[in-house]
Short mmCIF file of C-alpha atoms in Angstrom, two decimals:
data_model
loop_
_atom_site.label_atom_id
_atom_site.label_comp_id
_atom_site.label_asym_id
_atom_site.label_seq_id
_atom_site.Cartn_x
_atom_site.Cartn_y
_atom_site.Cartn_z
CA UNK A 340 130.29 119.81 131.95
CA UNK A 341 128.87 118.75 128.65
CA UNK A 342 129.73 115.46 127.04
CA UNK A 343 132.77 115.59 124.82
CA UNK A 344 131.89 115.80 121.14
CA UNK A 345 132.19 112.40 119.49
CA UNK A 346 135.26 112.03 117.38
CA UNK A 347 134.95 111.73 113.62
CA UNK A 348 135.63 108.04 113.92
CA UNK A 349 132.83 107.26 116.40
CA UNK A 350 130.35 109.35 114.44
CA UNK A 351 131.28 107.44 111.33
CA UNK A 352 130.65 104.18 113.09
CA UNK A 353 127.21 105.16 114.26
CA UNK A 354 124.44 103.08 112.80
CA UNK A 355 121.71 105.05 111.04
CA UNK A 356 119.49 102.14 110.00
CA UNK A 357 119.31 99.10 112.24
CA UNK A 358 117.33 96.09 111.03
CA UNK A 359 116.75 93.17 113.38
CA UNK A 360 115.01 89.86 112.79
CA UNK A 361 113.09 91.17 109.80
CA UNK A 362 110.44 88.81 108.48
CA UNK A 363 108.20 89.65 105.59
CA UNK A 364 106.07 87.57 103.29
CA UNK A 365 103.91 88.18 100.25
CA UNK A 366 101.04 85.73 100.33
CA UNK A 367 102.64 82.34 100.80
CA UNK A 368 106.07 83.46 99.62
CA UNK A 369 108.58 84.31 102.32
CA UNK A 370 110.63 87.30 101.16
CA UNK A 371 112.70 87.91 104.30
CA UNK A 372 113.27 85.37 107.00
CA UNK A 373 115.24 86.92 109.82
CA UNK A 374 117.34 89.63 108.19
CA UNK A 375 119.75 91.69 110.33
CA UNK A 376 121.54 94.72 108.92
CA UNK A 377 123.36 97.79 110.10
CA UNK A 378 123.63 100.74 107.74
CA UNK A 379 126.31 103.10 108.99
CA UNK A 380 126.15 106.85 108.79
CA UNK A 381 128.11 108.53 106.07
CA UNK A 382 128.73 105.32 104.16
CA UNK A 383 127.52 104.00 100.84
CA UNK A 384 126.03 100.61 101.66
CA UNK A 385 125.11 98.32 98.80
CA UNK A 386 122.44 95.67 99.07
CA UNK A 387 122.90 93.10 96.34
CA UNK A 388 121.23 89.89 95.40
CA UNK A 389 119.62 88.09 92.51
CA UNK A 390 116.45 89.45 90.93
CA UNK A 391 113.34 88.78 92.94
CA UNK A 392 115.06 88.54 96.33
CA UNK A 393 113.11 91.52 97.65
CA UNK A 394 115.73 94.25 97.45
CA UNK A 395 113.14 96.86 96.54
CA UNK A 396 110.85 95.47 99.24
CA UNK A 397 113.63 96.10 101.73
CA UNK A 398 113.72 99.79 100.80
CA UNK A 399 109.96 100.01 101.14
CA UNK A 400 110.19 98.42 104.57
CA UNK A 401 112.82 100.96 105.61
CA UNK A 402 110.65 103.77 104.27
CA UNK A 403 107.62 102.46 106.16
CA UNK A 404 105.56 101.80 103.04
CA UNK A 405 105.29 98.13 103.97
CA UNK A 406 104.92 96.53 107.39
CA UNK A 407 106.99 93.51 108.37
CA UNK A 408 105.49 90.39 109.85
CA UNK A 409 108.11 90.45 112.59
CA UNK A 410 111.30 92.26 113.44
CA UNK A 411 112.16 95.91 113.65
CA UNK A 412 113.54 98.62 111.38
CA UNK A 413 115.04 101.56 113.23
CA UNK A 414 116.00 104.69 111.34
CA UNK A 415 117.92 107.28 113.34
CA UNK A 416 116.81 105.58 116.54
CA UNK A 417 113.10 105.53 115.64
CA UNK A 418 111.22 102.29 115.07
CA UNK A 419 109.69 103.04 111.66
CA UNK A 420 106.71 100.71 112.08
CA UNK A 421 105.69 102.05 115.46
CA UNK A 422 105.51 105.65 114.30
CA UNK A 423 102.19 107.40 113.79
CA UNK A 424 101.46 108.86 110.39
CA UNK A 425 102.63 112.35 111.30
CA UNK A 426 105.90 111.14 112.78
CA UNK A 427 106.46 108.78 109.86
CA UNK A 428 105.98 111.61 107.38
CA UNK A 429 108.35 113.78 109.42
CA UNK A 430 110.94 111.01 109.22
CA UNK A 431 110.39 110.54 105.49
CA UNK A 432 111.19 114.20 104.91
CA UNK A 433 114.68 113.31 106.06
CA UNK A 434 114.90 110.34 103.68
CA UNK A 435 115.26 110.62 99.95
CA UNK A 436 114.37 107.78 97.65
CA UNK A 437 115.28 107.29 94.04
CA UNK A 438 112.87 104.93 92.34
CA UNK A 439 113.93 102.63 89.55
CA UNK A 440 111.69 104.45 87.08
CA UNK A 441 112.57 107.87 88.46
CA UNK A 442 108.91 108.32 89.43
CA UNK A 443 108.93 111.92 88.17
CA UNK A 444 105.56 113.63 88.09
CA UNK A 445 104.77 113.56 84.40
CA UNK A 446 102.60 116.68 84.38
CA UNK A 447 105.39 118.88 85.81
CA UNK A 448 108.61 119.95 84.13
CA UNK A 449 112.07 119.22 85.50
CA UNK A 450 112.21 122.43 87.54
CA UNK A 451 108.80 121.88 89.11
CA UNK A 452 109.60 118.25 89.87
CA UNK A 453 112.63 119.27 91.89
CA UNK A 454 110.69 122.14 93.46
CA UNK A 455 107.83 119.80 94.40
CA UNK A 456 109.04 118.72 97.87
CA UNK A 457 110.12 122.29 98.64
CA UNK A 458 106.71 123.66 97.72
CA UNK A 459 104.91 120.92 99.65
CA UNK A 460 106.91 121.14 102.83
CA UNK A 461 108.25 124.66 103.11
CA UNK A 462 106.95 128.22 102.88
CA UNK A 463 110.07 129.54 101.20
CA UNK A 464 109.81 132.57 98.94
CA UNK A 465 109.81 131.86 95.22
CA UNK A 466 113.29 133.34 94.73
CA UNK A 467 114.78 131.00 97.27
CA UNK A 468 113.01 127.97 95.81
CA UNK A 469 114.42 128.93 92.44
CA UNK A 470 117.95 129.17 93.81
CA UNK A 471 117.67 125.88 95.69
CA UNK A 472 116.29 124.04 92.67
CA UNK A 473 119.02 125.41 90.43
CA UNK A 474 121.66 124.36 92.96
CA UNK A 475 120.30 120.82 93.09
CA UNK A 476 120.03 120.65 89.31
CA UNK A 477 123.57 121.99 88.95
CA UNK A 478 124.76 119.22 91.27
CA UNK A 479 123.40 116.61 88.88
CA UNK A 480 124.46 118.55 85.78
CA UNK A 481 120.96 119.29 84.49
CA UNK A 482 120.51 123.00 85.23
CA UNK A 483 120.14 123.57 81.51
CA UNK A 484 117.36 121.00 81.21
CA UNK A 485 115.04 122.64 83.71
CA UNK A 486 112.24 123.41 81.28
CA UNK A 487 112.10 119.94 79.74
CA UNK A 488 109.17 117.65 80.52
CA UNK A 489 109.88 114.16 81.92
CA UNK A 490 108.82 112.59 78.61
CA UNK A 491 111.64 114.48 76.88
CA UNK A 492 114.35 113.07 79.16
CA UNK A 493 116.48 109.99 78.58
CA UNK A 494 116.36 107.29 81.26
CA UNK A 495 119.65 108.45 82.75
CA UNK A 496 118.58 112.09 82.81
CA UNK A 497 115.27 111.18 84.45
CA UNK A 498 117.14 109.42 87.23
CA UNK A 499 119.43 112.39 87.71
CA UNK A 500 116.41 114.69 88.01
CA UNK A 501 114.89 112.26 90.49
CA UNK A 502 118.16 112.35 92.39
CA UNK A 503 118.07 116.16 92.47
CA UNK A 504 114.53 115.91 93.81
CA UNK A 505 115.52 113.29 96.38
CA UNK A 506 118.15 115.64 97.83
CA UNK A 507 115.97 118.77 97.57
CA UNK A 508 115.13 118.78 101.27
CA UNK A 509 118.72 117.97 102.27
CA UNK A 510 117.90 114.52 103.66
CA UNK A 511 120.11 112.52 106.01
CA UNK A 512 119.97 109.48 103.75
CA UNK A 513 119.14 108.54 100.18
CA UNK A 514 117.91 105.12 99.06
CA UNK A 515 118.58 104.10 95.49
CA UNK A 516 116.42 101.42 93.92
CA UNK A 517 118.32 99.77 91.03
CA UNK A 518 119.78 103.08 89.83
CA UNK A 519 121.82 101.52 87.01
CA UNK A 520 119.26 99.26 85.37
CA UNK A 521 119.01 99.90 81.64
CA UNK A 522 121.65 102.65 81.59
CA UNK A 523 124.26 103.07 78.89
CA UNK A 524 127.89 103.03 80.10
CA UNK A 525 128.18 106.82 80.18
CA UNK A 526 124.97 107.36 82.17
CA UNK A 527 126.01 104.58 84.47
CA UNK A 528 129.38 106.20 85.06
CA UNK A 529 127.70 109.54 85.74
CA UNK A 530 125.28 108.00 88.22
CA UNK A 531 128.01 106.07 89.99
CA UNK A 532 130.10 109.18 90.38
CA UNK A 533 127.10 111.22 91.53
CA UNK A 534 126.11 108.73 94.20
CA UNK A 535 129.60 108.69 95.66
CA UNK A 536 130.22 112.43 95.32
CA UNK A 537 126.88 113.52 96.74
CA UNK A 538 127.22 111.06 99.60
CA UNK A 539 130.57 112.53 100.59
CA UNK A 540 129.92 116.18 99.77
CA UNK A 541 126.53 116.40 101.48
CA UNK A 542 127.38 114.05 104.34
CA UNK A 543 124.62 111.65 103.36
CA UNK A 544 124.12 108.00 104.09
CA UNK A 545 123.35 106.02 100.95
CA UNK A 546 121.73 102.65 100.48
CA UNK A 547 122.12 101.33 96.95
CA UNK A 548 120.05 98.34 95.95
CA UNK A 549 121.43 96.82 92.79
CA UNK A 550 122.47 93.69 90.98
CA UNK A 551 125.13 95.43 88.95
CA UNK A 552 127.84 93.85 91.04
CA UNK A 553 131.11 95.29 89.75
CA UNK A 554 129.83 98.84 89.39
CA UNK A 555 128.16 98.94 92.77
CA UNK A 556 131.12 97.31 94.50
CA UNK A 557 133.34 100.05 93.08
CA UNK A 558 131.59 102.82 95.04
CA UNK A 559 130.30 100.91 98.08
CA UNK A 560 131.93 101.02 101.50
CA UNK A 561 130.03 97.98 102.67
CA UNK A 562 128.02 95.30 100.92
CA UNK A 563 125.19 93.05 102.02
CA UNK A 564 124.36 90.13 99.76
CA UNK A 565 120.87 88.74 100.27
CA UNK A 566 119.38 85.59 98.81
CA UNK A 567 116.63 83.22 99.81
CA UNK A 568 115.30 85.67 102.39
CA UNK A 569 118.56 85.91 104.35
CA UNK A 570 121.79 87.85 104.40
CA UNK A 571 124.25 85.34 102.95
CA UNK A 572 127.34 87.50 103.21
CA UNK A 573 128.33 90.98 104.25
CA UNK A 574 131.48 93.00 104.52
CA UNK A 575 133.59 95.55 102.67
CA UNK A 576 133.89 94.91 98.92
CA UNK A 577 137.44 93.56 99.17
CA UNK A 578 136.42 91.06 101.85
CA UNK A 579 133.50 89.87 99.76
CA UNK A 580 135.77 89.35 96.78
CA UNK A 581 137.72 86.87 98.93
CA UNK A 582 134.63 85.15 100.30
CA UNK A 583 135.02 81.37 100.56
CA UNK A 584 131.35 80.85 99.69
CA UNK A 585 131.01 79.43 96.16
CA UNK A 586 127.57 81.04 95.93
CA UNK A 587 128.99 84.52 96.66
CA UNK A 588 131.82 83.91 94.21
CA UNK A 589 129.34 82.93 91.51
CA UNK A 590 127.24 86.00 92.19
CA UNK A 591 130.11 88.47 92.44
CA UNK A 592 131.75 87.22 89.27
CA UNK A 593 128.53 86.67 87.36
CA UNK A 594 129.24 83.05 86.46
CA UNK A 595 126.41 81.34 84.54
CA UNK A 596 126.58 78.08 86.44
CA UNK A 597 127.51 77.11 89.96
CA UNK A 598 125.58 76.64 93.18
CA UNK A 599 122.79 78.58 91.45
CA UNK A 600 122.11 76.21 88.56
CA UNK A 601 121.69 77.41 85.00
CA UNK A 602 118.65 75.16 84.61
CA UNK A 603 115.33 75.73 86.28
CA UNK A 604 114.39 72.52 88.16
CA UNK A 605 113.03 70.08 85.58
CA UNK A 606 112.55 66.32 85.13
CA UNK A 607 115.28 64.32 83.40
CA UNK A 608 115.98 65.75 79.93
CA UNK A 609 115.98 62.46 78.02
CA UNK A 610 112.88 61.18 79.80
CA UNK A 611 111.15 64.47 79.12
CA UNK A 612 111.93 64.25 75.38
CA UNK A 613 110.85 60.63 75.14
CA UNK A 614 107.57 61.34 76.88
CA UNK A 615 106.25 62.95 73.72
CA UNK A 616 107.00 59.83 71.63
CA UNK A 617 103.83 57.77 71.05
CA UNK B 363 80.49 70.79 91.78
CA UNK B 364 82.81 71.60 94.70
CA UNK B 365 85.18 73.35 92.31
CA UNK B 366 82.30 75.44 91.08
CA UNK B 367 81.28 76.28 94.64
CA UNK B 368 84.87 77.12 95.49
CA UNK B 369 85.08 79.46 92.54
CA UNK B 370 81.80 81.08 93.52
CA UNK B 371 83.04 81.49 97.09
CA UNK B 372 86.31 83.00 95.97
CA UNK B 373 84.53 85.45 93.72
CA UNK B 374 82.10 86.37 96.48
CA UNK B 375 84.91 87.00 98.93
CA UNK B 376 86.81 88.97 96.30
CA UNK B 377 83.75 91.10 95.60
CA UNK B 378 83.15 91.97 99.24
CA UNK B 379 86.84 92.55 99.85
CA UNK B 380 86.86 95.08 97.04
CA UNK B 381 83.66 96.66 98.26
CA UNK B 382 85.27 97.06 101.68
CA UNK B 383 88.41 98.55 100.15
CA UNK B 384 86.27 100.96 98.17
CA UNK B 385 84.50 102.19 101.29
CA UNK B 386 87.71 102.52 103.27
CA UNK B 387 89.14 104.46 100.35
CA UNK B 388 86.12 106.78 100.42
CA UNK B 389 86.53 107.38 104.16
CA UNK B 390 90.18 108.25 103.66
CA UNK B 391 89.32 110.61 100.79
CA UNK B 392 86.66 112.32 102.91
CA UNK B 393 89.20 112.69 105.73
CA UNK B 394 91.61 114.29 103.26
CA UNK B 395 89.02 116.83 102.04
CA UNK B 396 89.83 119.66 104.50
CA UNK B 397 93.48 119.60 103.43
CA UNK B 398 92.45 119.64 99.76
CA UNK B 399 89.98 122.48 100.26
CA UNK B 400 92.76 124.54 101.82
CA UNK B 401 94.57 124.53 98.46
CA UNK B 402 92.26 126.30 96.00
CA UNK B 403 94.85 126.35 93.23
CA UNK B 404 94.85 122.57 93.01
CA UNK B 405 91.06 122.57 92.98
CA UNK B 406 90.87 125.12 90.19
CA UNK B 407 93.30 123.09 88.07
CA UNK B 408 91.20 119.96 88.58
CA UNK B 409 87.92 121.78 87.95
CA UNK B 410 89.41 122.79 84.63
CA UNK B 411 90.53 119.25 83.82
CA UNK B 412 87.35 117.54 84.98
CA UNK B 413 84.74 120.20 84.26
CA UNK B 414 85.81 122.55 81.50
CA UNK B 415 87.21 119.78 79.32
CA UNK B 416 83.92 117.90 79.55
CA UNK B 417 81.97 120.98 78.54
CA UNK B 418 82.07 120.46 74.80
CA UNK B 419 80.67 116.94 74.80
CA UNK B 420 78.03 117.98 77.35
CA UNK B 421 77.00 120.99 75.27
CA UNK B 422 76.81 119.14 71.96
CA UNK B 423 74.99 116.15 73.46
CA UNK B 424 72.57 118.43 75.32
CA UNK B 425 71.75 120.23 72.11
CA UNK B 426 70.99 117.06 70.20
CA UNK B 427 69.05 115.45 73.04
CA UNK B 428 66.95 118.62 73.29
CA UNK B 429 66.36 118.67 69.56
CA UNK B 430 65.25 115.05 69.54
CA UNK B 431 62.97 115.72 72.49
CA UNK B 432 61.49 118.67 70.59
CA UNK B 433 60.87 116.54 67.54
CA UNK B 434 59.46 113.50 69.35
CA UNK B 435 57.45 115.62 71.76
CA UNK B 436 55.93 117.64 68.97
CA UNK B 437 54.95 114.56 66.95
CA UNK B 438 53.17 113.08 69.97
CA UNK B 439 51.58 116.26 71.27
CA UNK B 440 50.35 117.49 67.91
CA UNK B 441 47.98 114.50 67.69
CA UNK B 442 46.21 115.85 70.77
CA UNK B 443 46.47 119.47 69.73
CA UNK B 444 48.67 120.03 72.74
CA UNK B 445 51.86 121.09 70.95
CA UNK B 446 51.96 124.29 73.02
CA UNK B 447 52.96 122.13 76.00
CA UNK B 448 56.15 121.21 74.19
CA UNK B 449 58.20 123.55 76.39
CA UNK B 450 56.98 121.75 79.51
CA UNK B 451 57.70 118.31 78.08
CA UNK B 452 61.20 119.25 77.00
CA UNK B 453 62.08 121.09 80.19
CA UNK B 454 60.70 118.47 82.60
CA UNK B 455 62.35 115.60 80.75
CA UNK B 456 65.66 117.38 80.84
CA UNK B 457 65.63 118.85 84.32
CA UNK B 458 64.25 115.81 86.10
CA UNK B 459 65.86 112.96 84.20
CA UNK B 460 67.93 113.40 81.10
CA UNK B 461 70.05 116.31 82.35
CA UNK B 462 71.42 114.57 85.45
CA UNK B 463 71.48 111.03 84.00
CA UNK B 464 72.91 111.60 80.52
CA UNK B 465 75.46 114.13 81.73
CA UNK B 466 76.56 111.64 84.43
CA UNK B 467 76.98 108.94 81.78
CA UNK B 468 78.93 111.32 79.56
CA UNK B 469 80.95 112.43 82.59
CA UNK B 470 81.88 108.79 83.27
CA UNK B 471 82.97 108.32 79.67
CA UNK B 472 84.92 111.53 79.34
CA UNK B 473 86.17 112.63 82.78
CA UNK B 474 85.77 109.42 84.82
CA UNK B 475 87.79 107.26 82.46
CA UNK B 476 90.45 109.98 82.25
CA UNK B 477 90.68 110.14 86.05
CA UNK B 478 91.03 106.38 86.34
CA UNK B 479 93.67 106.20 83.63
CA UNK B 480 95.60 109.14 85.07
CA UNK B 481 95.68 107.81 88.63
CA UNK B 482 96.25 104.23 87.49
CA UNK B 483 99.23 105.33 85.43
CA UNK B 484 100.55 107.43 88.29
CA UNK B 485 100.43 104.28 90.37
CA UNK B 486 102.03 102.15 87.65
CA UNK B 487 104.90 104.62 87.21
CA UNK B 488 105.47 104.80 90.98
CA UNK B 489 104.48 108.47 91.11
CA UNK B 490 102.09 107.81 94.01
CA UNK B 491 104.73 105.79 95.88
CA UNK B 492 107.23 108.54 95.15
CA UNK B 493 104.92 111.11 96.71
CA UNK B 494 104.46 108.96 99.80
CA UNK B 495 108.21 108.70 100.16
CA UNK B 496 108.44 112.49 99.86
CA UNK B 497 106.05 112.62 102.82
CA UNK B 498 103.23 113.90 100.60
CA UNK B 499 99.94 112.06 100.99
CA UNK B 500 98.68 111.24 97.48
CA UNK B 501 95.13 111.13 98.80
CA UNK B 502 95.41 114.76 99.87
CA UNK B 503 97.49 115.96 96.96
CA UNK B 504 96.08 113.95 94.05
CA UNK B 505 92.81 112.21 94.90
CA UNK B 506 90.87 114.63 97.11
CA UNK B 507 91.10 117.65 94.77
CA UNK B 508 89.83 115.51 91.89
CA UNK B 509 87.00 114.22 94.05
CA UNK B 510 85.87 117.75 94.97
CA UNK B 511 86.19 118.82 91.35
CA UNK B 512 83.93 115.96 90.22
CA UNK B 513 81.42 116.79 92.93
CA UNK B 514 81.27 120.47 91.96
CA UNK B 515 81.46 119.97 88.20
CA UNK B 516 78.68 117.39 87.89
CA UNK B 517 75.67 119.60 88.88
CA UNK B 518 77.07 122.45 86.78
CA UNK B 519 77.48 120.21 83.76
CA UNK B 520 73.98 118.79 84.25
CA UNK B 521 72.58 122.32 84.46
CA UNK B 522 74.38 123.32 81.27
CA UNK B 523 73.16 120.15 79.59
CA UNK B 524 69.57 120.98 80.52
CA UNK B 525 69.79 124.64 79.46
CA UNK B 526 71.34 123.80 76.09
CA UNK B 527 68.79 120.99 75.68
CA UNK B 528 65.88 123.37 76.30
CA UNK B 529 67.24 125.68 73.60
CA UNK B 530 67.64 122.67 71.29
CA UNK B 531 63.98 121.76 71.87
CA UNK B 532 62.97 125.37 71.34
CA UNK B 533 64.93 125.55 68.09
CA UNK B 534 63.16 122.49 66.66
CA UNK B 535 59.71 123.18 68.14
CA UNK B 536 59.45 126.92 67.71
CA UNK B 537 62.02 127.57 65.03
CA UNK B 538 61.34 124.67 62.66
CA UNK B 539 57.90 123.25 63.49
CA UNK B 540 56.04 126.45 64.24
CA UNK B 541 55.05 126.06 67.91
CA UNK B 542 54.08 129.39 69.44
CA UNK B 543 57.09 131.04 71.07
CA UNK B 544 55.18 132.63 73.92
CA UNK B 545 53.28 129.45 74.75
CA UNK B 546 56.50 127.43 74.73
CA UNK B 547 58.13 129.59 77.40
CA UNK B 548 55.11 130.61 79.45
CA UNK B 549 53.84 127.04 79.87
CA UNK B 550 57.30 125.96 80.84
CA UNK B 551 57.49 128.75 83.40
CA UNK B 552 54.11 127.85 84.83
CA UNK B 553 54.61 124.11 85.04
CA UNK B 554 58.26 123.60 85.99
CA UNK B 555 58.58 123.89 89.76
CA UNK B 556 61.80 125.18 91.26
CA UNK B 557 61.70 122.91 94.27
CA UNK B 558 60.12 119.73 92.93
CA UNK B 559 61.82 119.68 89.57
CA UNK B 560 64.95 121.81 89.50
CA UNK B 561 66.23 121.18 93.03
CA UNK B 562 65.52 117.48 92.79
CA UNK B 563 67.48 117.40 89.53
CA UNK B 564 70.37 119.15 91.24
CA UNK B 565 70.27 116.66 94.12
CA UNK B 566 70.37 113.81 91.62
CA UNK B 567 73.37 115.22 89.82
CA UNK B 568 75.17 115.82 93.12
CA UNK B 569 74.63 112.16 94.04
CA UNK B 570 75.77 111.06 90.58
CA UNK B 571 78.83 113.32 90.79
CA UNK B 572 79.72 111.79 94.15
CA UNK B 573 79.34 108.23 92.91
CA UNK B 574 81.02 108.80 89.54
CA UNK B 575 84.04 110.50 91.11
CA UNK B 576 84.31 107.88 93.82
CA UNK B 577 84.22 104.99 91.35
CA UNK B 578 86.65 106.62 88.92
CA UNK B 579 89.19 107.51 91.60
CA UNK B 580 88.93 104.20 93.42
CA UNK B 581 89.34 102.21 90.22
CA UNK B 582 92.47 104.19 89.38
CA UNK B 583 93.90 103.92 92.89
CA UNK B 584 93.12 100.22 93.14
CA UNK B 585 94.20 99.36 89.58
CA UNK B 586 96.71 96.59 88.97
CA UNK B 587 99.78 98.72 88.11
CA UNK B 588 100.31 97.41 84.58
CA UNK B 589 99.06 98.70 81.23
CA UNK B 590 96.53 95.87 81.10
CA UNK B 591 95.41 96.57 84.66
CA UNK B 592 94.88 100.26 83.97
CA UNK B 593 92.96 99.43 80.78
CA UNK B 594 90.66 97.12 82.68
CA UNK B 595 90.18 99.64 85.45
CA UNK B 596 89.18 102.29 82.92
CA UNK B 597 86.58 100.00 81.39
CA UNK B 598 85.26 99.12 84.84
CA UNK B 599 84.89 102.81 85.67
CA UNK B 600 82.62 103.43 82.72
CA UNK B 601 80.56 100.25 83.20
CA UNK B 602 80.18 100.52 86.97
CA UNK B 603 79.38 104.22 86.87
CA UNK B 604 76.73 103.69 84.21
CA UNK B 605 75.10 100.90 86.21
CA UNK B 606 75.31 102.82 89.48
CA UNK B 607 73.89 105.99 87.94
CA UNK B 608 70.95 104.20 86.31
CA UNK B 609 70.19 102.17 89.43
CA UNK B 610 70.44 105.17 91.73
CA UNK B 611 68.32 107.20 89.34
CA UNK B 612 65.46 104.79 89.85
CA UNK B 613 65.83 104.89 93.63
CA UNK B 614 66.08 108.67 93.75
CA UNK B 615 63.15 109.13 91.38
CA UNK B 616 61.03 106.79 93.48
CA UNK B 617 61.91 108.76 96.60
CA UNK B 618 61.48 112.21 95.07
CA UNK B 619 58.47 111.90 92.84
CA UNK B 620 56.38 109.31 94.66
#
């Protein structure tokens, strides 16, 4: 007899990305010092933290573009940093990534940018590529912009095209690197809605790295807050809102002063001013 | 004194580190060549960008260099009554030296700097990272086709430079200064050797094409991904290629025409 099919609940609880004891440093600077995370299938998981805490680095570690000093990153049961090049590339075909800048190929138009992974990795006939690209562009609302060049797109449109490209090969997960930075409120709303809708409609797993706290918390199922190389808090958005940690409260509410001081460490103000007096 | 030594040491280590990175990069590009050669459409596009777009400057420069050679050669030869050897002087100068060397220098300025800037900007705008994350190797997709294009384009450009230069010399010598047309061509035919002169010139331009493409692509790939970094890398491409081409030219000439 075969194993019974897992119920919807157990499948939902499965972990797609498992990070254990992750350590990474750039030169002398320790970026991660023992980070543990579980990214569950089918969920939108947000990774938040102040600028410069290595959120983008985390995505690059998951994607195998960087190697950790210690610890493991497992994606769909495979240890990313033990894979050979061929296996890593096979795994990456099942991961989409949306870069902060969009990272569209500037010499190709919108259509060709979305068609790029299809042309590189499949031998589909031209008609089918056209249909697939139009479907992906329709999903992000830019079917009509297919002949525009990347330089003609607004920042928000460029990210939507990059999103269409990221889902072109129907990946199991999509990683978003600061998708809302520099967006006007309308573009931001569109992107927020797209991330949630695509995640649910396509059965994706999404990792959103961001420091736009309120917006990201609105669409996330689970949030990790990292700072100082460690996970300082994690849980569903409503649990985080009730966190007893003053640091988390300051971060979530965007308060200018608190455990993270407004002032960069400096000598005494009065002494500093008087030092210039002859 | 120790600070000075430290600085010297750091620079030395930095230099060799970069040299090592450059060679590793070259090995990876060479390993990516079969995959690039399997995609002729990418190669043709790059041959157009690297070769055809450099054609105009090569043609115009070749013409003027040939004309100057004609003028200078005539003024020197006429003192010895040997102006009928002008064809030989012009052709040998171009085929052996000026064709490969000047076209390589022009190639570095026109195509090499463009390659560095293009790849550096692709890096700065995360296009290369984006490709990696789409499981597309940028070395296979972006770098290797450009490398092959540079390698193929360089000897062709040098040949065109030399041919146009010979006609420039002919125009000045025969057309303007009255050197005998028949003597110009027949002496050239008799004296210029296919193996010793033409082939050696082709070998030189192949070597220069290899080095110029390697430097340009490595500088772009290794550029600091900022606008300042890409600017510096572009300058380095032109300077390093010029130095490498002139230095190698001496070595190759010493080996070929000893």
